[in-house]
Amino acid sequence: MKPPPRLSRALLALLACASGVSVANVYYAQPLLDAVAADFAITPAVVGGVVTATQVGCALALLFVVPLGDIVRRRRLMLIQALALIGALMIITLAGNATALLVGMLGAGLFGTAMTQGLIAYAANAAGDNERGRVVGTTQAGVFIGLLLARVVAGGISDIAGWRSVYAFAATLMLGLAAMLWRALPDLPVHANHMTYRHLVASMATLIRDERVLRVRGLIALLMFAAFNVFWSALVLPLSAAPYRFSHTAIGAFGLVGVIGALAAGRAGRWADQGHGERTSALALVLLIAAWLPLAYMGASMWWLALGIVLLDMGGQAIHVTNQSLIFRTRPDAHSRLVGAYMLFYSVGSGLGAMSTTMTYARYGWDGVCALGAGVSGLALLFWAVTARRAPCVDTCVVAGSVR
């Protein structure tokens, strides 16, 4: 008989919503940079440091804060992180100079990322073995939707009441969320409370060294997120120029098409629960490659662009959820460190994709960008094929909890 689920639908919905609200704090700044630059009388080149500050915060969170979930009770940890995030958002709201602004943005990136990844690790830990993929998929769908909606919400509120009101709204929202999480989340036990903090952080390198599933899935994620950023970092360049000359709001709205990709997250998680993680990976990587064909025809019709975005996001989300589902099965006592180490691969891939695509566009145009994206996606499929052949029993073994 199939074991009963350990997470109620209401609690799972709360975790998904909380993940989306938390991650949004990291991305509110992107459509507001021109308004921020005008408010502080700084150049567009310098205001890019706002986004850099949030990304530095993200990296610090993955290395030094997210792993704490393995030695500190997650319910209490998330309350502390939520309060710290509210403080960072208020610093941004009230910032009187660029230094205060950057400090607040660093805190938003740090604690927004820590909250988001902590919620995913909590969901994985609270879920039963028979539902972990579905639970992670649903929570990750919340993250994906929150990321996409953040830009739209920030732009809308800013147009009505100014950019500072975005962060005042975000702080109020996080305060209500913190109260809901404190009341609703069960206080789960800690698996590794015997570890010191120094040992905890150092053990992330040990996990990468010892856990083959983490290494393989991390490298697949690196290539997948590189392909993602090849597209999203370059899209604004042709759409803001002739003959389109779209506004930043209109360009950001194309991201909403990708919400359809969130539907792939839950389904991929269920397939991983059923032992089909490798088959799901293969299908998702094929979708990722196929997406670049309609994207290359963007000049013929915006419908091709929309189709390409749907395929790209469906493939990417399916890979991301499958990766996490398989990784979380390897070490039940280290979910926070596993998600922190895995997301480090994501950060590297995102950076490489963003840097390479602007140089490619400058020299080869949009066709060059699509060729680069297809090449990186093809490399991900090739890497999967080689590693899957070397470990043909991975699905069955991981479901049994025996793969390293």
Coordinates of C-alpha atoms in Angstrom, one line a residue:
M1 CA 0.0 0.0 0.0
K2 CA 1.2 3.5 -0.8
P3 CA 2.3 5.4 2.4
P4 CA 0.2 8.4 3.3
P5 CA 1.6 11.9 2.6
R6 CA 3.3 13.6 5.5
L7 CA 2.5 17.2 4.3
S8 CA -1.0 18.5 4.0
R9 CA -2.1 20.4 0.9
A10 CA -2.5 23.6 2.9
L11 CA 1.0 23.4 4.4
L12 CA 2.5 22.6 1.0
A13 CA 0.6 25.6 -0.5
L14 CA 2.0 27.8 2.2
L15 CA 5.6 26.6 1.6
A16 CA 5.2 27.2 -2.1
C17 CA 3.8 30.7 -1.6
A18 CA 6.4 31.6 1.0
S19 CA 9.2 30.5 -1.3
G20 CA 7.9 32.7 -4.1
V21 CA 7.5 35.7 -1.8
S22 CA 11.0 35.2 -0.4
V23 CA 12.8 34.9 -3.7
A24 CA 11.0 37.9 -5.1
N25 CA 13.0 40.2 -2.7
V26 CA 16.1 39.3 -4.6
Y27 CA 14.7 40.4 -8.0
Y28 CA 12.6 43.5 -7.2
A29 CA 15.5 45.8 -8.0
Q30 CA 16.0 44.7 -11.7
P31 CA 13.2 46.9 -13.3
L32 CA 13.9 49.8 -10.8
L33 CA 17.5 50.6 -11.7
D34 CA 16.7 53.7 -13.7
A35 CA 14.6 55.1 -10.9
V36 CA 17.2 54.3 -8.3
A37 CA 19.9 55.9 -10.4
A38 CA 17.9 59.1 -10.7
D39 CA 17.1 59.2 -7.0
F40 CA 20.7 58.9 -5.9
A41 CA 22.2 60.8 -8.9
I42 CA 24.4 58.0 -9.9
T43 CA 25.3 56.8 -13.4
P44 CA 23.7 53.7 -15.1
A45 CA 27.1 52.0 -15.0
V46 CA 27.4 52.4 -11.2
V47 CA 23.8 51.5 -10.4
G48 CA 24.6 48.0 -11.8
G49 CA 26.3 47.5 -8.5
V50 CA 22.8 47.2 -6.9
V51 CA 22.2 43.9 -8.7
T52 CA 25.8 42.9 -8.0
A53 CA 25.2 43.5 -4.3
T54 CA 22.2 41.2 -4.2
Q55 CA 24.1 38.5 -6.1
V56 CA 27.0 38.7 -3.6
G57 CA 24.4 38.3 -0.9
C58 CA 23.1 35.2 -2.6
A59 CA 26.5 33.6 -2.7
L60 CA 27.2 34.4 0.9
A61 CA 23.9 32.9 1.9
L62 CA 24.6 29.6 0.0
L63 CA 28.0 29.3 1.6
F64 CA 27.4 30.5 5.1
V65 CA 23.7 30.7 6.0
V66 CA 21.7 28.0 4.2
P67 CA 23.8 25.1 5.7
L68 CA 22.7 26.2 9.2
G69 CA 19.4 24.4 8.6
D70 CA 21.3 21.1 9.3
I71 CA 22.3 22.1 12.9
V72 CA 19.6 24.7 13.9
R73 CA 15.9 24.0 14.1
R74 CA 14.6 25.3 10.7
R75 CA 11.4 26.8 12.1
R76 CA 13.4 29.1 14.5
L77 CA 16.0 29.8 11.9
M78 CA 13.5 30.9 9.3
L79 CA 11.9 33.3 11.7
I80 CA 15.3 34.9 12.5
Q81 CA 16.0 35.1 8.7
A82 CA 12.6 36.6 8.0
L83 CA 13.1 39.3 10.6
A84 CA 16.6 40.0 9.3
L85 CA 15.2 40.3 5.7
I86 CA 12.5 42.7 6.9
G87 CA 15.3 44.8 8.4
A88 CA 17.2 44.8 5.1
L89 CA 14.1 45.8 3.2
M90 CA 13.5 48.7 5.6
I91 CA 17.1 49.9 5.1
I92 CA 16.5 50.0 1.4
T93 CA 13.2 51.9 1.9
L94 CA 14.8 54.5 4.1
A95 CA 18.2 54.6 2.4
G96 CA 19.6 58.2 2.3
N97 CA 22.8 57.4 0.4
A98 CA 24.2 54.8 -2.0
T99 CA 26.2 53.1 0.8
A100 CA 23.1 52.4 2.8
L101 CA 21.3 51.2 -0.3
L102 CA 24.0 48.7 -1.2
V103 CA 24.1 47.4 2.4
G104 CA 20.3 46.9 2.2
M105 CA 20.5 45.1 -1.2
L106 CA 23.3 42.9 0.1
G107 CA 21.0 41.9 3.0
A108 CA 18.0 41.4 0.7
G109 CA 20.1 39.0 -1.4
L110 CA 21.5 37.2 1.6
F111 CA 18.4 36.6 3.6
G112 CA 16.0 36.4 0.7
T113 CA 18.1 33.5 -0.7
A114 CA 18.6 31.9 2.7
M115 CA 14.8 32.0 3.3
T116 CA 14.0 30.5 -0.1
Q117 CA 16.5 27.7 -0.1
G118 CA 15.7 27.0 3.6
L119 CA 12.1 26.5 2.7
I120 CA 12.9 24.1 0.0
A121 CA 15.2 22.1 2.3
Y122 CA 12.4 22.2 5.0
A123 CA 9.9 20.9 2.5
A124 CA 12.2 18.1 1.4
N125 CA 12.9 17.1 5.0
A126 CA 9.2 17.2 6.0
A127 CA 8.0 15.1 3.0
G128 CA 7.7 11.4 3.0
D129 CA 9.9 9.3 0.7
N130 CA 7.0 8.6 -1.5
E131 CA 6.2 12.3 -2.1
R132 CA 9.5 14.1 -1.9
G133 CA 9.7 14.8 -5.7
R134 CA 6.2 16.1 -5.8
V135 CA 6.7 18.3 -2.8
V136 CA 10.0 19.8 -4.0
G137 CA 8.4 20.3 -7.4
T138 CA 5.5 22.2 -6.0
T139 CA 7.8 24.4 -3.8
Q140 CA 10.1 25.0 -6.7
A141 CA 7.1 26.1 -8.8
G142 CA 6.4 28.7 -6.2
V143 CA 10.0 29.9 -6.5
F144 CA 9.8 30.1 -10.2
I145 CA 6.5 32.0 -10.3
G146 CA 7.7 34.4 -7.6
L147 CA 10.8 35.1 -9.6
L148 CA 8.8 35.9 -12.7
L149 CA 6.2 38.0 -10.9
A150 CA 8.7 40.0 -8.9
R151 CA 9.7 42.2 -11.9
V152 CA 6.0 42.8 -12.9
V153 CA 4.9 43.6 -9.3
A154 CA 7.9 45.9 -8.7
G155 CA 7.3 47.8 -12.0
G156 CA 3.6 48.3 -11.2
I157 CA 4.0 49.5 -7.6
S158 CA 6.8 51.8 -8.7
D159 CA 4.7 53.4 -11.4
I160 CA 2.0 54.2 -8.9
A161 CA 3.9 55.1 -5.7
G162 CA 7.7 55.2 -6.4
W163 CA 10.4 52.6 -6.1
R164 CA 10.8 52.9 -2.3
S165 CA 7.2 51.8 -1.9
V166 CA 8.1 48.5 -3.5
Y167 CA 10.4 47.6 -0.6
A168 CA 7.9 49.0 2.0
F169 CA 5.3 46.7 0.5
A170 CA 7.8 43.8 0.5
A171 CA 8.7 44.3 4.2
T172 CA 5.0 44.3 5.2
L173 CA 4.4 41.2 3.2
M174 CA 7.3 39.4 4.8
L175 CA 6.1 40.4 8.3
G176 CA 2.8 38.7 7.6
L177 CA 4.5 35.7 6.1
A178 CA 6.8 35.3 9.1
A179 CA 3.8 35.2 11.4
M180 CA 2.1 32.6 9.3
L181 CA 5.1 30.4 9.0
W182 CA 5.8 30.5 12.8
R183 CA 2.2 29.4 13.5
A184 CA 1.8 26.8 10.8
L185 CA 5.2 25.0 10.4
P186 CA 5.9 21.9 12.6
D187 CA 9.1 22.1 14.5
L188 CA 11.2 19.4 12.8
P189 CA 14.1 17.7 14.6
V190 CA 17.7 18.5 13.6
H191 CA 19.8 15.6 12.2
A192 CA 23.3 17.0 12.5
N193 CA 23.3 19.1 15.7
H194 CA 26.6 17.6 16.9
M195 CA 28.5 19.4 14.2
T196 CA 30.3 22.7 14.8
Y197 CA 29.7 25.6 12.4
R198 CA 33.2 25.4 10.9
H199 CA 32.8 21.6 10.3
L200 CA 29.3 22.3 8.8
V201 CA 30.6 24.8 6.2
A202 CA 33.7 22.6 5.4
S203 CA 31.5 19.6 4.9
M204 CA 29.9 21.1 1.8
A205 CA 33.2 20.5 0.0
T206 CA 33.2 17.0 1.3
L207 CA 29.6 16.4 0.1
I208 CA 30.6 17.6 -3.4
R209 CA 33.7 15.3 -3.3
D210 CA 31.8 12.2 -2.0
E211 CA 28.3 12.4 -3.5
R212 CA 28.4 11.5 -7.1
V213 CA 24.8 12.3 -7.6
L214 CA 25.4 15.9 -6.4
R215 CA 28.4 16.3 -8.7
V216 CA 26.6 15.0 -11.8
R217 CA 23.4 16.8 -11.1
G218 CA 25.3 20.0 -10.2
L219 CA 27.2 20.1 -13.5
I220 CA 24.0 19.4 -15.4
A221 CA 22.4 22.4 -13.5
L222 CA 25.5 24.5 -14.3
L223 CA 25.0 24.0 -18.0
M224 CA 21.3 24.3 -17.9
F225 CA 21.4 27.6 -16.0
A226 CA 24.1 28.9 -18.3
A227 CA 21.8 28.2 -21.3
F228 CA 19.0 30.0 -19.4
N229 CA 21.1 33.1 -18.9
V230 CA 22.4 33.0 -22.5
F231 CA 18.8 33.7 -23.4
W232 CA 17.5 36.0 -20.7
S233 CA 20.6 38.2 -20.5
A234 CA 20.6 38.8 -24.3
L235 CA 16.8 39.2 -24.9
V236 CA 16.7 42.8 -23.9
L237 CA 19.3 43.8 -26.5
P238 CA 17.4 43.0 -29.7
L239 CA 13.9 43.8 -28.3
S240 CA 15.0 47.3 -27.1
A241 CA 16.5 48.2 -30.4
A242 CA 15.0 48.8 -33.9
P243 CA 12.6 47.6 -35.2
Y244 CA 11.0 46.5 -31.9
R245 CA 11.9 49.3 -29.4
F246 CA 9.9 47.6 -26.7
S247 CA 9.8 49.1 -23.3
H248 CA 11.4 47.4 -20.3
T249 CA 8.0 46.6 -19.0
A250 CA 7.0 44.9 -22.2
I251 CA 10.2 42.9 -22.4
G252 CA 9.7 41.8 -18.8
A253 CA 6.2 40.7 -19.6
F254 CA 7.6 38.0 -21.9
G255 CA 8.8 36.3 -18.8
L256 CA 5.2 35.7 -17.7
V257 CA 4.9 33.3 -20.6
G258 CA 7.3 31.1 -18.7
V259 CA 4.8 30.6 -15.9
I260 CA 3.6 27.7 -18.0
G261 CA 7.0 26.1 -17.3
A262 CA 6.0 25.9 -13.6
L263 CA 3.5 23.2 -14.6
A264 CA 6.4 21.0 -15.6
A265 CA 7.9 21.2 -12.1
G266 CA 5.2 19.2 -10.3
R267 CA 5.0 16.6 -13.0
A268 CA 8.8 16.1 -13.1
G269 CA 8.8 15.7 -9.3
R270 CA 6.1 13.0 -9.5
W271 CA 8.1 11.1 -12.2
A272 CA 11.2 11.3 -10.0
D273 CA 9.2 9.8 -7.1
Q274 CA 8.2 6.9 -9.4
G275 CA 11.9 6.2 -10.3
H276 CA 11.9 7.9 -13.7
G277 CA 14.4 10.7 -13.0
E278 CA 16.8 9.7 -15.8
R279 CA 14.0 9.5 -18.4
T280 CA 12.7 12.8 -17.2
S281 CA 16.1 14.4 -17.5
A282 CA 16.5 13.2 -21.1
L283 CA 13.1 14.5 -22.1
A284 CA 13.8 17.9 -20.4
L285 CA 17.2 18.3 -22.0
V286 CA 15.7 17.6 -25.5
L287 CA 13.1 20.3 -24.8
L288 CA 15.9 22.6 -23.8
I289 CA 17.7 22.1 -27.1
A290 CA 14.5 22.2 -29.2
A291 CA 13.6 25.6 -27.7
W292 CA 16.4 27.4 -29.6
L293 CA 14.9 26.7 -33.0
P294 CA 11.7 28.8 -32.5
L295 CA 13.8 31.4 -30.6
A296 CA 16.1 31.7 -33.6
Y297 CA 12.9 32.7 -35.7
M298 CA 12.0 35.5 -33.3
G299 CA 12.4 38.0 -36.2
A300 CA 9.6 36.3 -38.1
S301 CA 7.0 36.5 -35.3
M302 CA 6.7 37.1 -31.6
W303 CA 4.7 33.8 -31.4
W304 CA 8.0 32.0 -32.2
L305 CA 9.6 33.8 -29.2
A306 CA 6.7 32.8 -26.9
L307 CA 6.9 29.2 -28.0
G308 CA 10.6 29.1 -27.4
I309 CA 10.2 30.6 -23.9
V310 CA 7.6 28.0 -23.0
L311 CA 9.9 25.1 -24.2
L312 CA 13.0 26.6 -22.5
D313 CA 11.2 27.1 -19.2
M314 CA 9.5 23.7 -19.2
G315 CA 12.8 21.9 -19.9
G316 CA 14.7 24.0 -17.4
Q317 CA 12.2 23.6 -14.6
A318 CA 11.9 19.8 -15.2
I319 CA 15.6 19.4 -15.0
H320 CA 15.9 21.6 -11.9
V321 CA 13.2 19.8 -9.9
T322 CA 14.5 16.3 -11.0
N323 CA 18.0 17.3 -9.9
Q324 CA 16.9 18.4 -6.5
S325 CA 14.6 15.3 -6.0
L326 CA 17.5 13.0 -6.7
I327 CA 20.0 14.9 -4.7
F328 CA 17.8 15.1 -1.6
R329 CA 17.5 11.3 -1.5
T330 CA 21.2 10.8 -1.1
R331 CA 21.7 12.3 2.4
P332 CA 18.5 12.9 4.5
D333 CA 20.7 14.4 7.3
A334 CA 22.2 17.1 5.0
H335 CA 19.3 18.7 3.0
S336 CA 20.4 22.3 3.8
R337 CA 24.0 21.7 2.8
L338 CA 23.0 19.8 -0.3
V339 CA 20.7 22.6 -1.6
G340 CA 23.5 25.1 -0.8
A341 CA 26.1 23.2 -2.6
Y342 CA 23.8 22.5 -5.6
M343 CA 22.9 26.1 -5.9
L344 CA 26.5 27.1 -6.1
F345 CA 26.7 25.3 -9.4
Y346 CA 23.6 27.3 -10.4
S347 CA 25.4 30.6 -9.5
V348 CA 28.5 29.7 -11.6
G349 CA 26.4 28.7 -14.6
S350 CA 24.3 31.8 -14.4
G351 CA 27.4 34.0 -14.3
L352 CA 29.1 32.2 -17.2
G353 CA 25.9 32.4 -19.3
A354 CA 25.4 36.1 -18.7
M355 CA 29.0 37.0 -19.5
S356 CA 29.3 34.9 -22.7
T357 CA 26.0 36.0 -24.3
T358 CA 26.6 39.7 -24.4
M359 CA 30.0 39.2 -26.1
T360 CA 28.4 36.8 -28.5
Y361 CA 25.6 39.2 -29.4
A362 CA 28.0 42.0 -30.0
R363 CA 29.9 40.0 -32.6
Y364 CA 27.4 37.6 -34.1
G365 CA 24.0 39.0 -33.3
W366 CA 20.9 37.1 -32.2
D367 CA 21.7 34.1 -34.4
G368 CA 25.0 33.7 -32.6
V369 CA 23.2 33.8 -29.2
C370 CA 20.8 31.0 -30.3
A371 CA 23.7 29.0 -31.6
L372 CA 25.6 29.5 -28.3
G373 CA 22.5 28.5 -26.3
A374 CA 21.8 25.4 -28.4
G375 CA 25.5 24.4 -28.1
V376 CA 25.4 24.7 -24.3
S377 CA 22.1 22.8 -24.1
G378 CA 23.5 20.1 -26.4
L379 CA 26.6 19.8 -24.1
A380 CA 24.3 19.3 -21.1
L381 CA 22.5 16.4 -23.0
L382 CA 25.8 14.9 -24.0
F383 CA 27.1 15.0 -20.4
W384 CA 23.9 13.4 -19.1
A385 CA 24.1 10.6 -21.7
V386 CA 27.7 9.8 -20.7
T387 CA 27.1 9.9 -16.9
A388 CA 23.8 8.0 -17.2
R389 CA 25.5 5.2 -19.2
R390 CA 28.1 4.9 -16.5
A391 CA 25.4 4.5 -13.8
P392 CA 22.4 2.8 -15.5
C393 CA 20.8 1.8 -12.2
V394 CA 20.7 5.4 -10.8
D395 CA 16.9 5.7 -10.7
T396 CA 16.3 2.4 -8.9
C397 CA 19.3 2.9 -6.6
V398 CA 18.4 6.4 -5.6
V399 CA 14.8 5.5 -4.9
A400 CA 16.2 2.8 -2.7
G401 CA 18.4 5.4 -1.0
S402 CA 21.7 3.7 -1.8
V403 CA 23.4 5.8 -4.4
R404 CA 26.4 8.1 -3.5

